[in-house]
């Protein structure tokens, strides 16, 4: 592996609902994922995040795993309904206490705490009032950022406002396969705008409480047109605008792109300035490229997603394409030029059906190959002048993978859910050795 610049941040990521469990302790309110997971047929194995990895009780053991890994940073998310059970009003001290203990434990272990404020677990009470379709949710989000940073702002080293607002809009509100399960197709645009507005308002709230840098974590997927006909290319451009530009152009001061669904009547005077508040870091979550072709006649969508041939595939059936990460990083640099802030890859990883062998070891050579390829792609992008300063593996632990329940394992550490036993996989040792070097 080639050398990375001194000070490059190596980390791992998780999110609250996927690992914490303990959903009814300390006054925590229900979130949209508690509700959604209970609806029949929503989660492939019928499971919920009620227990997940029991991290709320085992955070000290998990912090020791981070220390053993030697990472310089840990990206976790804060559960909004632990802080404000109904999404409004004063913060619950007991809810904040948990993150306070976690943050202090990380610092004692020499690991920088990187906190995401919203990784999809909206308080159910806010959803009942319209959720992200309701403009008021943006103001509620800024208030939550304020009360959280009032307690943790002196110790969190990087704040991330939102995780993947595109996925939350498209899977949660466009297609209805994630919480809250709305099927609005392109009428979901207000969810995009109100999340971005909430981000901008939260940036201002954070600035008043902390000197630490602020970021957002966007999901990106370089688009590969299925053919070179004009119609395939137009379809690819439409998908690219939706997935890769809708949540980045306005952040970087360019306003909304010409993407399907954009409705200017939702955007009020001054909103775009709030959204374009400067941020220090752009978080990039990358898993795979997307194949696109022109839609069949009569399709409600201006594109059709098609499988990409010729790549190895993960257990999610996603193509393994490290070259897509390099391509994406170069594309961001070419697209945004000087407006592009420093980049940290805030998620990169893969699911495989990892299981312990007779000796209890978990060997995951495919994950090592995946990570090796993606880390090299980042190195190449840095060599080509893209300002990338960090790389976080998704994920520290096997965890509750949203609509896939417990059926997809992304961890460097295997979790046996009935016993909650943690077993570092061979990829854990591989990543530890990489970080050490
Ligand atoms: C999300 C994670 C998720 C991962 C793998 C990302 O879209 O931020 O929560 O587990 O992808 O699907």
PDB file of N, CA and C and ligand atoms in Angstrom, residues 15 18 75 119-120 163-164 167 178 219 285 287 316 318 347 394 399-402 410, ligand 1:
ATOM      1  N   UNK A  15     -24.136   3.886  12.848  1.00  0.00           N
ATOM      2  CA  UNK A  15     -25.234   4.825  13.126  1.00  0.00           C
ATOM      3  C   UNK A  15     -26.076   4.296  14.284  1.00  0.00           C
ATOM      4  N   UNK A  18     -28.880   1.539  13.999  1.00  0.00           N
ATOM      5  CA  UNK A  18     -28.357   0.273  13.500  1.00  0.00           C
ATOM      6  C   UNK A  18     -27.582  -0.514  14.550  1.00  0.00           C
ATOM      7  N   UNK A  75     -16.828   7.640  13.635  1.00  0.00           N
ATOM      8  CA  UNK A  75     -18.039   8.359  13.244  1.00  0.00           C
ATOM      9  C   UNK A  75     -19.244   7.572  13.731  1.00  0.00           C
ATOM     10  N   UNK A 119     -29.070  10.456  11.235  1.00  0.00           N
ATOM     11  CA  UNK A 119     -28.879   9.281  10.378  1.00  0.00           C
ATOM     12  C   UNK A 119     -30.233   8.556  10.316  1.00  0.00           C
ATOM     13  N   UNK A 120     -31.244   9.319   9.878  1.00  0.00           N
ATOM     14  CA  UNK A 120     -32.548   8.788   9.452  1.00  0.00           C
ATOM     15  C   UNK A 120     -33.563   8.476  10.547  1.00  0.00           C
ATOM     16  N   UNK A 163     -26.895  12.556   7.296  1.00  0.00           N
ATOM     17  CA  UNK A 163     -26.371  11.431   6.542  1.00  0.00           C
ATOM     18  C   UNK A 163     -27.235  11.171   5.312  1.00  0.00           C
ATOM     19  N   UNK A 164     -26.640  11.241   4.150  1.00  0.00           N
ATOM     20  CA  UNK A 164     -27.279  10.820   2.896  1.00  0.00           C
ATOM     21  C   UNK A 164     -28.716  11.305   2.745  1.00  0.00           C
ATOM     22  N   UNK A 167     -30.609   9.475  -0.021  1.00  0.00           N
ATOM     23  CA  UNK A 167     -31.174   8.141   0.228  1.00  0.00           C
ATOM     24  C   UNK A 167     -32.431   8.269   1.102  1.00  0.00           C
ATOM     25  N   UNK A 178     -37.786   2.483   2.714  1.00  0.00           N
ATOM     26  CA  UNK A 178     -37.228   2.839   4.024  1.00  0.00           C
ATOM     27  C   UNK A 178     -38.291   3.657   4.768  1.00  0.00           C
ATOM     28  N   UNK A 219     -24.375  10.746  -0.228  1.00  0.00           N
ATOM     29  CA  UNK A 219     -24.136   9.519  -0.987  1.00  0.00           C
ATOM     30  C   UNK A 219     -23.930   9.884  -2.460  1.00  0.00           C
ATOM     31  N   UNK A 285     -19.959   9.405   0.848  1.00  0.00           N
ATOM     32  CA  UNK A 285     -20.252   7.984   1.065  1.00  0.00           C
ATOM     33  C   UNK A 285     -20.339   7.333  -0.311  1.00  0.00           C
ATOM     34  N   UNK A 287     -20.478   3.514  -2.413  1.00  0.00           N
ATOM     35  CA  UNK A 287     -20.563   2.054  -2.432  1.00  0.00           C
ATOM     36  C   UNK A 287     -20.357   1.469  -3.834  1.00  0.00           C
ATOM     37  N   UNK A 316     -25.012  -7.920  -1.335  1.00  0.00           N
ATOM     38  CA  UNK A 316     -26.137  -7.039  -1.668  1.00  0.00           C
ATOM     39  C   UNK A 316     -26.366  -7.031  -3.179  1.00  0.00           C
ATOM     40  N   UNK A 318     -24.286  -5.673  -5.126  1.00  0.00           N
ATOM     41  CA  UNK A 318     -23.736  -4.416  -5.633  1.00  0.00           C
ATOM     42  C   UNK A 318     -22.400  -4.695  -6.321  1.00  0.00           C
ATOM     43  N   UNK A 347     -18.040   6.999   4.377  1.00  0.00           N
ATOM     44  CA  UNK A 347     -18.485   5.599   4.364  1.00  0.00           C
ATOM     45  C   UNK A 347     -17.924   4.911   3.133  1.00  0.00           C
ATOM     46  N   UNK A 394     -17.290   1.675   6.459  1.00  0.00           N
ATOM     47  CA  UNK A 394     -18.597   1.229   6.939  1.00  0.00           C
ATOM     48  C   UNK A 394     -18.563  -0.295   6.950  1.00  0.00           C
ATOM     49  N   UNK A 399     -24.308  -5.068  11.675  1.00  0.00           N
ATOM     50  CA  UNK A 399     -25.395  -4.368  12.380  1.00  0.00           C
ATOM     51  C   UNK A 399     -26.726  -4.513  11.653  1.00  0.00           C
ATOM     52  N   UNK A 400     -27.707  -3.811  12.153  1.00  0.00           N
ATOM     53  CA  UNK A 400     -29.073  -3.907  11.626  1.00  0.00           C
ATOM     54  C   UNK A 400     -29.168  -3.069  10.354  1.00  0.00           C
ATOM     55  N   UNK A 401     -29.233  -3.748   9.207  1.00  0.00           N
ATOM     56  CA  UNK A 401     -29.114  -3.079   7.920  1.00  0.00           C
ATOM     57  C   UNK A 401     -30.492  -2.689   7.364  1.00  0.00           C
ATOM     58  N   UNK A 402     -31.172  -1.772   8.074  1.00  0.00           N
ATOM     59  CA  UNK A 402     -32.419  -1.169   7.588  1.00  0.00           C
ATOM     60  C   UNK A 402     -33.399  -2.236   7.076  1.00  0.00           C
ATOM     61  N   UNK A 410     -21.824  -5.953   7.308  1.00  0.00           N
ATOM     62  CA  UNK A 410     -20.863  -4.967   6.775  1.00  0.00           C
ATOM     63  C   UNK A 410     -19.643  -4.783   7.690  1.00  0.00           C
TER      64      UNK A 410
HETATM   65  C1  LIG B   1     -25.985   4.195   5.011  1.00  0.00           C
HETATM   66  C2  LIG B   1     -25.752   3.137   6.073  1.00  0.00           C
HETATM   67  C3  LIG B   1     -25.977   1.762   5.477  1.00  0.00           C
HETATM   68  C4  LIG B   1     -25.003   1.566   4.344  1.00  0.00           C
HETATM   69  C5  LIG B   1     -25.082   0.209   3.663  1.00  0.00           C
HETATM   70  C6  LIG B   1     -25.421   3.859   3.656  1.00  0.00           C
HETATM   71  O1  LIG B   1     -26.331   4.236   2.688  1.00  0.00           O
HETATM   72  O2  LIG B   1     -25.546   5.450   5.458  1.00  0.00           O
HETATM   73  O3  LIG B   1     -26.608   3.391   7.142  1.00  0.00           O
HETATM   74  O4  LIG B   1     -25.877   0.761   6.418  1.00  0.00           O
HETATM   75  O5  LIG B   1     -25.226   2.530   3.362  1.00  0.00           O
HETATM   76  O6  LIG B   1     -26.308   0.044   3.026  1.00  0.00           O
END
